């Protein structure tokens, strides 16, 4: 039978007590971490969100209190009053380890069955079980730390942008579906039979309209929804730090956001981040790292060997080059021992996932040098290649050739990361930021047989590329920028089009008919007629930012109630079936 | 043709300039409020979110700049650089009225057609047009003020609760549908054919689980959704300030929240609110005001005349009393002139909307006294009634009798407000807060033929009423509380049940079978097995709080992109039809 809290007032949290409080009478509440019964002595470790404190019961404890302490089990919720005193045996593993509370009053507020797993740090429990009993998992110290730190990150973001004149404005969640972009979550309307709302993939249109409304600087920390097949780091609902600025270009947006990153890392982690961050054009990022979100915590950059390989006689290389492709390589320093032939076979299989047909390699080691391709290539070409790569004895050279340059970049970029991980050369304590800029404006979608917007249809083209929108869309660069941290895209944005004529050219280049553009974005195009300021903005993936800042392996560890890969929530079993009556009211029925 | 911003840096906002800046070179951006062409002189009023400043062009202005200024029209977006100087003729209506900017550089950043309505304060435009062109409506000074003030209110809430140890934690938006309560918005699942998510009506279950997880103090400013038929002050999506506290009872919650109200009114409005607020039990609120959200800015309280009317001979009164009802009245002081017979006829019609069968009245004025019922009632009974009401010559007495006490309260409560409005006796500058407490735990739903939870099924019954849950549910009081401001329910909450056995009794009293309770709330009931702390919480309607603080008539005036009564958004025309392909992927089809 649980007791009432009536008349009991907590005076402090468990983790706040120290030897400074010795002699004071205090009242604490929390969960029993464990109870130790030593016969004439009972100790209870009491846990709340701040830490653990020891409650002590001994010969001097009133019998009814002692007996109650005897009955207490792990995860019981209790309240205790008593006097802080120095411990007999000091525990320097916990901050309150010098003291204990000699309890004079004890209340059992809630009893507990034995939980399905123990509430401890680094619990070796399967994630599925953790998520089913998320309310217990969240009691574990690292989950408490993560969720509380996320609060601090979010608070810091709001403080920073507020101080810099940004106004948080809420945009609607029940909006119009636009087929451009990812798949929408839909919400059937009861009052409008056969019509649907969509949940926002981002507040893009609304924040641009707010700029047209003169709010000048907008921010919002906002839930967004994408009904995509989930990868490890995706959730069907996720949170963005979303912002937009009028009378601003990329330099203003970048500098405001470098200020934010500097502040949030300093305030929450105590880490000094150096600004400004390097800006790397997309083309350069591809050339050096084979990636538009390069991890720059280590080198091992890509090296173009195309000119050297031209006419070398090795069909794999020359065939790729003649088809308009390239031959590129990385050099893993001092990797001779670790990258054995067996390992290289595995890496050859690895790059096939990225479309590469094979992996050419050389393990350099004087007379013990071995190579998968050297015998097909003249000695002097090999020498020139190794020399350009700076490859010495003990190094391993890995080369990819393909008719499709993008395959070379993708495969070699992925290989670079994979090799670095296997060699363990990525420093874990570094935060390496950079901006990737000058993204392509369009990318060609083979599936749809047309160019689609790489960022979104409202992105401003580079001034120099304005005349190529129709004639050479593939060569147009966008005034878009991504912020990358340790190889992860933290966020991105762009300067937006604010000229209705240019916007119409973009829609046309994306293959929209006049009617379709009008139907989908008519209200936006109308809005642009009445005075649209230059504006630019960006958005961060908050879950990712928290994950990286807190050193977690999964975004699920920074979300209180996440969903799993199949978009279900294991605790409540959402989604679920609903009453036929509900569907009827919404004018829909389930089909096969 | 619009010009680029390149090389132009804004140095200040328009509204920030004053005579202190005279002689300085400044750069401003914004929208043209109006352009006045006086021949050799041109003035442009430039507007941004801070206010308006005058740009001046004269004989000394370079010709190309002057010509450009000549071409500028209302709502053009421009950037201007120049020197601040004292004006020839001072305008004390605006804060920058002493100065103007003698412009040396002018850029037209965006042209504008003539907007469908003028961007001015108190525009006499129909709301439908305002909402269709919301991006223009939001440019109007009062909408800018409202949205910016809402940001301040929200920021203040976050600061306050953070300072008081509350952690903002995001709860999911795609959750499980629970038929209890209002109608859910549903979201069909693509990956789970035939299953649906619901959008949250509130984060109730999740915040209680967070208490079970040990987060101790939670808050969130969160979007909620209810698919109800909309009344004037409802939106299908609305925002709550939501909070929950462990090891807390109603006193703790109330005192923390009085602190919040005090701070937000002081910081945002500069208004000192006196705390603590009056606490009025529900039964008393009904008796005095006929309402569970009384407007206490004026008196005119209800007066029970049942004992006096008993056996008076007037069938309307005696019939009501004999059927278990009551006879109650209000007295409108000095209303003789305003509440004519014709007005009283209208009020009689008004109370019928609340179920009353009629209105008995007396207009007291010596020999000119008139009454709808006096001739049926003995003189001494009348005297006793008027005396209890404190009614004097010049006053008007209004009486309602009904067999159903609730009808008497509802009708007389509504009449009290209506009369006060007609008499203009409600002071507009007062903020009168109070807590209404001791709500009924259940209310009987005729529609469903069972008791339903008045607040929600997790509300703790009053300790004294615990044994009446099964035997006399109608008499059980809840440990629930509403905060009321000027007759509007701003928010409410309760102490929650933290004992699984008591929770099961509640579910049973609400007519849930064991299976249904398990299916709907099984995960919550499971959670309660592992140590549930006492907890209590509440939630505010943020839109209503903003509306009342900012003196708006509608919550639509404090929401950037609101929906109208039929739950559509006039600007984007959401909801809309979607592609058949989208529905097919979601395994649903539209039915009749």
Coordinates of C-alpha atoms in Angstrom, one line a residue, chain A residues 9-488:
Chain A
X9 CA 8.2 18.7 1.5
X10 CA 11.4 17.8 -0.4
X11 CA 14.2 20.1 0.6
X12 CA 16.8 19.1 -1.9
X13 CA 17.8 16.7 -4.7
X14 CA 19.9 13.6 -3.8
X15 CA 23.0 14.5 -5.9
X16 CA 23.2 18.0 -4.4
X17 CA 24.3 16.9 -0.9
X18 CA 27.9 16.9 0.2
X19 CA 29.9 17.3 3.4
X20 CA 28.8 20.9 3.4
X21 CA 25.4 19.7 4.6
X22 CA 26.6 17.7 7.5
X23 CA 24.4 18.3 10.5
X24 CA 21.5 19.6 8.4
X25 CA 18.0 18.0 8.4
X26 CA 17.0 17.2 4.8
X27 CA 14.1 15.6 3.0
X28 CA 14.7 13.7 -0.3
X29 CA 12.6 11.7 -2.7
X30 CA 13.4 9.2 -5.4
X31 CA 13.9 5.6 -6.5
X32 CA 15.7 2.9 -4.7
X33 CA 18.8 2.0 -6.6
X34 CA 19.5 -0.9 -4.1
X35 CA 18.9 -1.8 -0.6
X36 CA 21.6 -3.6 1.5
X37 CA 20.5 -5.4 4.6
X38 CA 23.5 -6.0 7.0
X39 CA 21.5 -7.3 9.9
X40 CA 21.6 -4.4 12.4
X41 CA 22.4 -2.0 9.6
X42 CA 20.4 -1.2 6.4
X43 CA 21.7 1.0 3.6
X44 CA 19.5 2.3 0.7
X45 CA 21.0 4.0 -2.3
X46 CA 18.4 6.6 -3.3
X47 CA 18.4 7.9 -6.9
X48 CA 16.9 11.0 -8.5
X49 CA 17.8 12.8 -11.7
X50 CA 20.8 14.5 -10.0
X51 CA 22.5 11.4 -8.6
X52 CA 22.5 9.0 -5.7
X53 CA 22.7 9.5 -1.9
X54 CA 23.0 6.9 0.8
X55 CA 20.2 6.5 3.4
X56 CA 21.3 4.8 6.6
X57 CA 19.3 2.9 9.2
X58 CA 20.9 1.5 12.4
X59 CA 20.5 0.9 16.1
X60 CA 19.4 4.5 16.7
X61 CA 16.7 4.3 14.0
X62 CA 13.1 4.0 15.3
X63 CA 11.9 0.4 14.9
X64 CA 8.9 1.2 12.6
X65 CA 11.2 3.1 10.3
X66 CA 13.9 0.4 10.4
X67 CA 11.2 -2.3 9.6
X68 CA 9.9 -0.2 6.7
X69 CA 13.5 0.1 5.3
X70 CA 13.8 -3.6 5.6
X71 CA 10.8 -4.1 3.3
X72 CA 12.0 -1.8 0.6
X73 CA 13.1 -3.2 -2.8
X74 CA 14.9 -1.9 -5.9
X75 CA 12.9 0.8 -7.8
X76 CA 10.5 1.5 -5.0
X77 CA 9.6 5.2 -4.8
X78 CA 10.3 6.5 -1.4
X79 CA 10.6 9.8 0.5
X80 CA 13.0 10.1 3.5
X81 CA 13.8 12.7 6.1
X82 CA 16.8 12.7 8.3
X83 CA 20.1 14.3 9.2
X84 CA 23.2 14.4 7.0
X85 CA 26.3 12.9 8.6
X86 CA 29.7 11.8 7.6
X87 CA 29.9 8.2 6.4
X88 CA 31.9 5.5 8.1
X89 CA 33.5 4.4 4.9
X90 CA 33.9 6.9 2.2
X91 CA 32.9 6.1 -1.5
X92 CA 34.9 8.4 -3.8
X93 CA 33.1 7.0 -6.9
X94 CA 30.1 9.2 -6.3
X95 CA 29.9 12.9 -5.6
X96 CA 27.9 12.4 -2.4
X97 CA 30.2 9.6 -1.2
X98 CA 31.4 11.4 1.9
X99 CA 28.0 11.6 3.5
X100 CA 24.8 9.7 4.3
X101 CA 21.4 10.5 5.7
X102 CA 20.5 9.1 9.1
X103 CA 16.8 8.6 8.4
X104 CA 14.1 9.5 10.9
X105 CA 11.1 9.3 8.6
X106 CA 10.5 7.0 5.7
X107 CA 7.5 6.8 3.4
X108 CA 6.9 4.2 0.6
X109 CA 5.2 6.3 -2.1
X110 CA 5.1 3.6 -4.7
X111 CA 6.0 -0.1 -4.7
X112 CA 7.8 -1.8 -7.6
X113 CA 7.9 -5.2 -9.1
X114 CA 11.4 -6.4 -10.2
X115 CA 12.0 -4.6 -13.5
X116 CA 12.8 -6.5 -16.7
X117 CA 16.3 -5.1 -16.6
X118 CA 18.5 -3.3 -14.1
X119 CA 18.6 0.5 -14.1
X120 CA 22.3 0.9 -14.5
X121 CA 24.8 2.7 -16.7
X122 CA 25.8 0.9 -19.9
X123 CA 23.2 -1.8 -19.4
X124 CA 23.9 -4.7 -21.8
X125 CA 20.2 -5.0 -22.7
X126 CA 18.9 -5.4 -26.2
X127 CA 17.6 -2.2 -27.7
X128 CA 14.2 -3.8 -28.4
X129 CA 13.6 -4.5 -24.7
X130 CA 14.9 -1.0 -23.8
X131 CA 12.4 0.6 -26.2
X132 CA 9.5 -1.6 -25.1
X133 CA 10.1 -0.5 -21.5
X134 CA 11.3 3.0 -22.5
X135 CA 10.0 4.5 -19.2
X136 CA 12.5 2.3 -17.4
X137 CA 15.3 2.7 -19.9
X138 CA 14.9 6.5 -19.5
X139 CA 15.8 6.1 -15.8
X140 CA 19.3 5.0 -16.7
X141 CA 21.9 7.7 -15.9
X142 CA 23.1 8.1 -19.5
X143 CA 19.6 8.5 -20.9
X144 CA 18.9 11.0 -18.1
X145 CA 22.0 12.9 -19.1
X146 CA 21.2 12.8 -22.8
X147 CA 17.7 14.1 -22.5
X148 CA 18.7 16.8 -20.0
X149 CA 21.6 17.8 -22.2
X150 CA 19.3 18.0 -25.2
X151 CA 17.1 20.4 -23.2
X152 CA 20.3 22.5 -22.6
X153 CA 21.2 22.5 -26.3
X154 CA 17.7 23.5 -27.3
X155 CA 17.5 26.2 -24.6
X156 CA 20.9 27.6 -25.7
X157 CA 19.7 27.7 -29.4
X158 CA 16.6 29.6 -28.4
X159 CA 18.6 32.0 -26.2
X160 CA 21.2 32.6 -29.0
X161 CA 18.8 33.3 -31.8
X162 CA 16.6 35.4 -29.5
X163 CA 19.6 37.5 -28.6
X164 CA 20.3 37.9 -32.3
X165 CA 16.9 39.3 -33.1
X166 CA 15.2 36.1 -34.3
X167 CA 11.5 35.6 -33.5
X168 CA 10.2 32.2 -32.9
X169 CA 7.0 31.8 -35.0
X170 CA 4.9 28.6 -35.1
X171 CA 3.9 27.4 -38.5
X172 CA 1.0 25.0 -39.2
X173 CA 1.3 21.2 -38.9
X174 CA -1.8 20.5 -41.0
X175 CA -0.8 21.8 -44.4
X176 CA -1.2 21.2 -48.1
X177 CA 0.4 18.2 -49.6
X178 CA 3.1 18.9 -52.3
X179 CA 4.4 16.0 -54.2
X180 CA 7.8 17.6 -54.7
X181 CA 10.4 16.2 -52.3
X182 CA 10.0 13.2 -50.0
X183 CA 6.8 11.3 -49.3
X184 CA 4.2 13.1 -47.2
X185 CA 2.3 11.8 -44.2
X186 CA -1.3 12.5 -45.0
X187 CA -4.2 13.3 -42.6
X188 CA -7.7 12.7 -43.9
X189 CA -10.1 15.6 -43.4
X190 CA -13.5 14.9 -41.8
X191 CA -15.1 18.2 -42.8
X192 CA -13.9 18.0 -46.4
X193 CA -14.7 14.6 -47.8
X194 CA -12.0 13.2 -50.0
X195 CA -9.5 15.9 -49.0
X196 CA -6.3 15.5 -47.0
X197 CA -3.8 17.6 -45.0
X198 CA -0.1 16.7 -45.1
X199 CA 2.2 16.9 -42.2
X200 CA 5.1 19.3 -43.0
X201 CA 8.4 17.9 -44.3
X202 CA 9.7 21.3 -43.2
X203 CA 8.2 24.8 -42.8
X204 CA 9.9 25.9 -46.0
X205 CA 7.1 27.8 -47.7
X206 CA 5.8 29.3 -44.5
X207 CA 9.1 30.6 -43.4
X208 CA 9.6 32.2 -46.8
X209 CA 6.2 33.8 -46.5
X210 CA 7.2 35.1 -43.1
X211 CA 10.1 36.9 -44.8
X212 CA 7.6 38.4 -47.3
X213 CA 5.6 39.4 -44.2
X214 CA 8.5 41.4 -42.9
X215 CA 9.4 39.4 -39.8
X216 CA 13.0 39.8 -40.9
X217 CA 14.5 37.0 -38.7
X218 CA 12.6 33.9 -38.0
X219 CA 13.5 30.7 -36.1
X220 CA 11.5 27.7 -34.9
X221 CA 12.4 24.5 -33.3
X222 CA 9.9 22.4 -35.1
X223 CA 8.8 18.8 -35.7
X224 CA 9.0 17.6 -39.3
X225 CA 7.7 14.4 -40.9
X226 CA 8.9 12.3 -43.8
X227 CA 7.4 9.0 -44.8
X228 CA 10.6 7.5 -46.1
X229 CA 12.0 4.0 -45.6
X230 CA 14.0 4.4 -42.6
X231 CA 17.8 4.2 -42.4
X232 CA 19.7 3.9 -39.2
X233 CA 19.8 7.6 -38.6
X234 CA 16.3 8.5 -39.7
X235 CA 13.1 8.9 -37.8
X236 CA 9.6 9.4 -39.4
X237 CA 9.3 12.4 -37.2
X238 CA 12.3 14.5 -36.4
X239 CA 13.1 18.0 -35.1
X240 CA 14.7 20.9 -36.9
X241 CA 16.2 24.1 -35.8
X242 CA 14.8 26.1 -38.6
X243 CA 15.7 29.7 -39.5
X244 CA 15.4 32.3 -42.1
X245 CA 16.7 35.9 -42.6
X246 CA 15.7 38.8 -44.8
X247 CA 18.2 41.1 -46.4
X248 CA 20.8 38.5 -45.9
X249 CA 23.1 36.4 -48.1
X250 CA 25.1 33.3 -47.5
X251 CA 27.8 35.2 -45.6
X252 CA 25.3 36.6 -43.1
X253 CA 23.7 33.2 -42.6
X254 CA 27.0 31.5 -42.2
X255 CA 28.4 34.0 -39.7
X256 CA 25.2 34.0 -37.5
X257 CA 25.3 30.2 -37.5
X258 CA 29.0 29.9 -36.7
X259 CA 28.2 32.1 -33.7
X260 CA 25.5 29.7 -32.7
X261 CA 27.8 26.6 -33.0
X262 CA 30.5 28.4 -31.0
X263 CA 28.0 29.2 -28.2
X264 CA 26.3 25.9 -28.0
X265 CA 29.5 23.9 -27.8
X266 CA 31.0 26.3 -25.3
X267 CA 27.9 26.5 -23.1
X268 CA 26.8 22.9 -23.1
X269 CA 30.1 21.0 -23.6
X270 CA 32.7 23.6 -22.5
X271 CA 34.4 23.0 -25.9
X272 CA 36.0 26.0 -27.7
X273 CA 35.2 25.8 -31.4
X274 CA 37.4 27.8 -33.8
X275 CA 35.5 30.0 -36.3
X276 CA 35.2 30.8 -39.1
X277 CA 34.9 27.3 -40.5
X278 CA 36.6 26.2 -43.8
X279 CA 34.3 26.6 -46.8
X280 CA 34.8 23.9 -49.4
X281 CA 33.0 24.0 -52.8
X282 CA 31.1 20.9 -53.6
X283 CA 33.4 20.1 -56.6
X284 CA 36.5 20.3 -54.4
X285 CA 34.9 18.2 -51.7
X286 CA 34.2 15.5 -54.2
X287 CA 37.7 15.7 -55.6
X288 CA 39.4 15.5 -52.2
X289 CA 37.1 13.3 -50.2
X290 CA 34.6 11.7 -52.7
X291 CA 31.8 13.1 -50.5
X292 CA 29.7 16.1 -50.0
X293 CA 30.0 15.7 -46.3
X294 CA 33.6 14.8 -45.8
X295 CA 35.1 13.8 -42.5
X296 CA 38.1 16.0 -42.3
X297 CA 39.4 14.7 -39.0
X298 CA 42.0 12.7 -41.0
X299 CA 43.6 13.1 -44.4
X300 CA 44.0 10.2 -46.8
X301 CA 42.5 12.4 -49.5
X302 CA 41.6 11.2 -53.0
X303 CA 44.2 11.6 -55.7
X304 CA 43.4 11.8 -59.5
X305 CA 45.6 9.4 -61.5
X306 CA 43.7 9.7 -64.8
X307 CA 46.4 11.5 -66.7
X308 CA 49.0 9.0 -65.6
X309 CA 46.8 6.0 -66.4
X310 CA 45.8 7.3 -69.9
X311 CA 47.2 4.8 -72.4
X312 CA 48.9 2.7 -69.8
X313 CA 47.6 -0.4 -71.5
X314 CA 45.6 -1.8 -68.5
X315 CA 42.1 -2.2 -69.9
X316 CA 40.3 -1.5 -66.6
X317 CA 41.9 1.9 -66.4
X318 CA 42.0 2.9 -70.1
X319 CA 38.5 1.7 -70.8
X320 CA 37.1 3.8 -67.9
X321 CA 39.0 6.9 -69.1
X322 CA 38.0 6.5 -72.7
X323 CA 34.4 6.3 -71.7
X324 CA 34.7 9.7 -70.0
X325 CA 35.5 8.4 -66.5
X326 CA 38.5 8.6 -64.3
X327 CA 41.1 6.7 -62.3
X328 CA 41.5 7.8 -58.7
X329 CA 43.2 6.5 -55.6
X330 CA 43.8 6.7 -51.9
X331 CA 47.0 5.8 -50.0
X332 CA 46.7 4.3 -46.6
X333 CA 49.9 5.1 -44.7
X334 CA 51.7 2.4 -42.8
X335 CA 48.8 0.0 -43.4
X336 CA 50.8 -2.8 -44.9
X337 CA 50.3 -5.1 -41.9
X338 CA 46.7 -4.4 -41.3
X339 CA 45.5 -4.4 -44.9
X340 CA 46.3 -7.9 -45.8
X341 CA 45.2 -9.5 -49.1
X342 CA 42.2 -11.0 -47.2
X343 CA 41.3 -7.6 -45.9
X344 CA 41.6 -6.1 -49.4
X345 CA 39.3 -8.8 -50.8
X346 CA 36.8 -7.7 -48.3
X347 CA 37.3 -4.0 -49.3
X348 CA 36.9 -5.0 -52.9
X349 CA 33.5 -6.5 -52.0
X350 CA 32.7 -3.4 -50.0
X351 CA 33.2 -1.0 -52.9
X352 CA 30.9 -3.0 -55.1
X353 CA 28.0 -1.8 -52.9
X354 CA 28.8 1.6 -54.3
X355 CA 28.8 0.5 -57.9
X356 CA 32.5 0.0 -58.4
X357 CA 33.4 -3.0 -60.5
X358 CA 36.6 -3.7 -58.6
X359 CA 39.4 -2.5 -56.5
X360 CA 43.0 -2.3 -57.8
X361 CA 45.6 -2.2 -55.0
X362 CA 49.3 -2.3 -54.2
X363 CA 50.8 -3.3 -50.9
X364 CA 54.2 -1.5 -50.9
X365 CA 57.0 -3.2 -49.1
X366 CA 60.3 -3.3 -51.1
X367 CA 60.8 -6.8 -52.3
X368 CA 57.6 -8.0 -50.6
X369 CA 55.5 -5.6 -52.6
X370 CA 52.3 -7.2 -54.0
X371 CA 49.8 -5.8 -56.3
X372 CA 46.5 -6.8 -58.0
X373 CA 47.3 -4.9 -61.2
X374 CA 51.0 -3.9 -61.3
X375 CA 51.9 -6.5 -63.8
X376 CA 49.5 -4.9 -66.4
X377 CA 51.0 -1.5 -66.1
X378 CA 54.5 -0.2 -67.1
X379 CA 56.9 0.3 -64.3
X380 CA 57.4 4.0 -64.9
X381 CA 53.6 4.6 -64.8
X382 CA 53.4 2.8 -61.4
X383 CA 56.3 4.9 -60.1
X384 CA 54.6 8.1 -61.2
X385 CA 51.4 7.0 -59.5
X386 CA 53.0 6.1 -56.2
X387 CA 55.1 9.2 -56.3
X388 CA 52.0 11.4 -56.8
X389 CA 50.3 9.6 -53.9
X390 CA 53.4 10.0 -51.7
X391 CA 53.2 6.2 -51.2
X392 CA 56.2 4.7 -49.5
X393 CA 57.1 1.2 -48.3
X394 CA 54.6 0.1 -45.7
X395 CA 51.7 2.0 -47.4
X396 CA 48.8 0.5 -49.3
X397 CA 47.5 2.1 -52.4
X398 CA 43.9 1.5 -53.5
X399 CA 42.6 2.6 -56.9
X400 CA 39.2 2.7 -58.4
X401 CA 38.5 3.3 -62.1
X402 CA 35.1 3.7 -63.6
X403 CA 33.4 5.2 -66.7
X404 CA 31.0 7.1 -64.3
X405 CA 33.0 9.7 -62.3
X406 CA 30.2 9.7 -59.6
X407 CA 30.8 6.0 -59.0
X408 CA 34.6 6.6 -58.6
X409 CA 33.8 9.4 -56.0
X410 CA 31.1 7.5 -54.1
X411 CA 33.1 4.2 -53.9
X412 CA 36.4 5.8 -53.0
X413 CA 34.8 8.2 -50.6
X414 CA 33.1 5.3 -48.8
X415 CA 36.4 3.3 -49.0
X416 CA 38.3 6.2 -47.4
X417 CA 36.0 6.2 -44.4
X418 CA 35.9 2.4 -44.2
X419 CA 39.7 2.1 -44.3
X420 CA 40.2 4.9 -41.7
X421 CA 37.7 3.1 -39.4
X422 CA 39.5 -0.2 -39.8
X423 CA 42.9 1.4 -39.2
X424 CA 41.5 3.3 -36.2
X425 CA 43.0 6.6 -37.4
X426 CA 40.0 8.8 -36.8
X427 CA 40.5 11.0 -33.7
X428 CA 37.3 10.6 -31.5
X429 CA 37.8 13.8 -29.5
X430 CA 37.8 16.3 -32.5
X431 CA 34.9 18.4 -33.7
X432 CA 35.8 19.2 -37.3
X433 CA 33.3 21.6 -38.9
X434 CA 33.1 22.8 -42.4
X435 CA 30.8 24.4 -44.9
X436 CA 30.3 22.7 -48.2
X437 CA 29.2 25.3 -50.8
X438 CA 28.3 25.7 -54.4
X439 CA 26.2 22.6 -54.6
X440 CA 24.8 21.7 -58.0
X441 CA 21.4 23.4 -58.5
X442 CA 19.8 20.3 -60.1
X443 CA 20.4 16.7 -60.3
X444 CA 19.2 14.4 -63.0
X445 CA 16.6 11.8 -61.8
X446 CA 16.8 8.7 -64.0
X447 CA 13.6 7.5 -62.3
X448 CA 11.6 10.5 -63.2
X449 CA 13.5 11.3 -66.5
X450 CA 13.9 15.0 -65.5
X451 CA 16.1 17.3 -63.5
X452 CA 15.0 17.7 -59.9
X453 CA 16.1 20.3 -57.4
X454 CA 19.1 19.1 -55.4
X455 CA 18.1 21.3 -52.5
X456 CA 14.6 22.6 -53.2
X457 CA 12.9 24.5 -56.0
X458 CA 13.3 27.9 -54.2
X459 CA 17.1 27.9 -54.2
X460 CA 18.9 30.8 -55.9
X461 CA 21.3 29.8 -58.7
X462 CA 24.8 31.3 -58.7
X463 CA 24.8 34.6 -60.4
X464 CA 27.3 33.4 -63.0
X465 CA 25.1 30.4 -63.9
X466 CA 21.8 32.3 -64.4
X467 CA 21.9 31.9 -68.2
X468 CA 22.5 28.1 -68.0
X469 CA 19.2 27.2 -66.3
X470 CA 17.6 26.2 -69.5
X471 CA 20.7 25.5 -71.7
X472 CA 22.9 23.5 -69.3
X473 CA 21.0 22.8 -66.0
X474 CA 23.6 20.2 -64.9
X475 CA 26.3 22.8 -64.8
X476 CA 24.3 25.3 -62.7
X477 CA 25.6 25.9 -59.2
X478 CA 23.3 26.8 -56.3
X479 CA 23.8 29.4 -53.6
X480 CA 23.4 26.5 -51.2
X481 CA 25.5 25.5 -48.2
X482 CA 25.6 22.5 -45.9
X483 CA 27.3 22.5 -42.5
X484 CA 29.2 19.3 -41.9
X485 CA 30.6 17.9 -38.6
X486 CA 32.9 14.9 -38.6
X487 CA 31.5 13.6 -41.8
X488 CA 27.8 14.1 -40.8

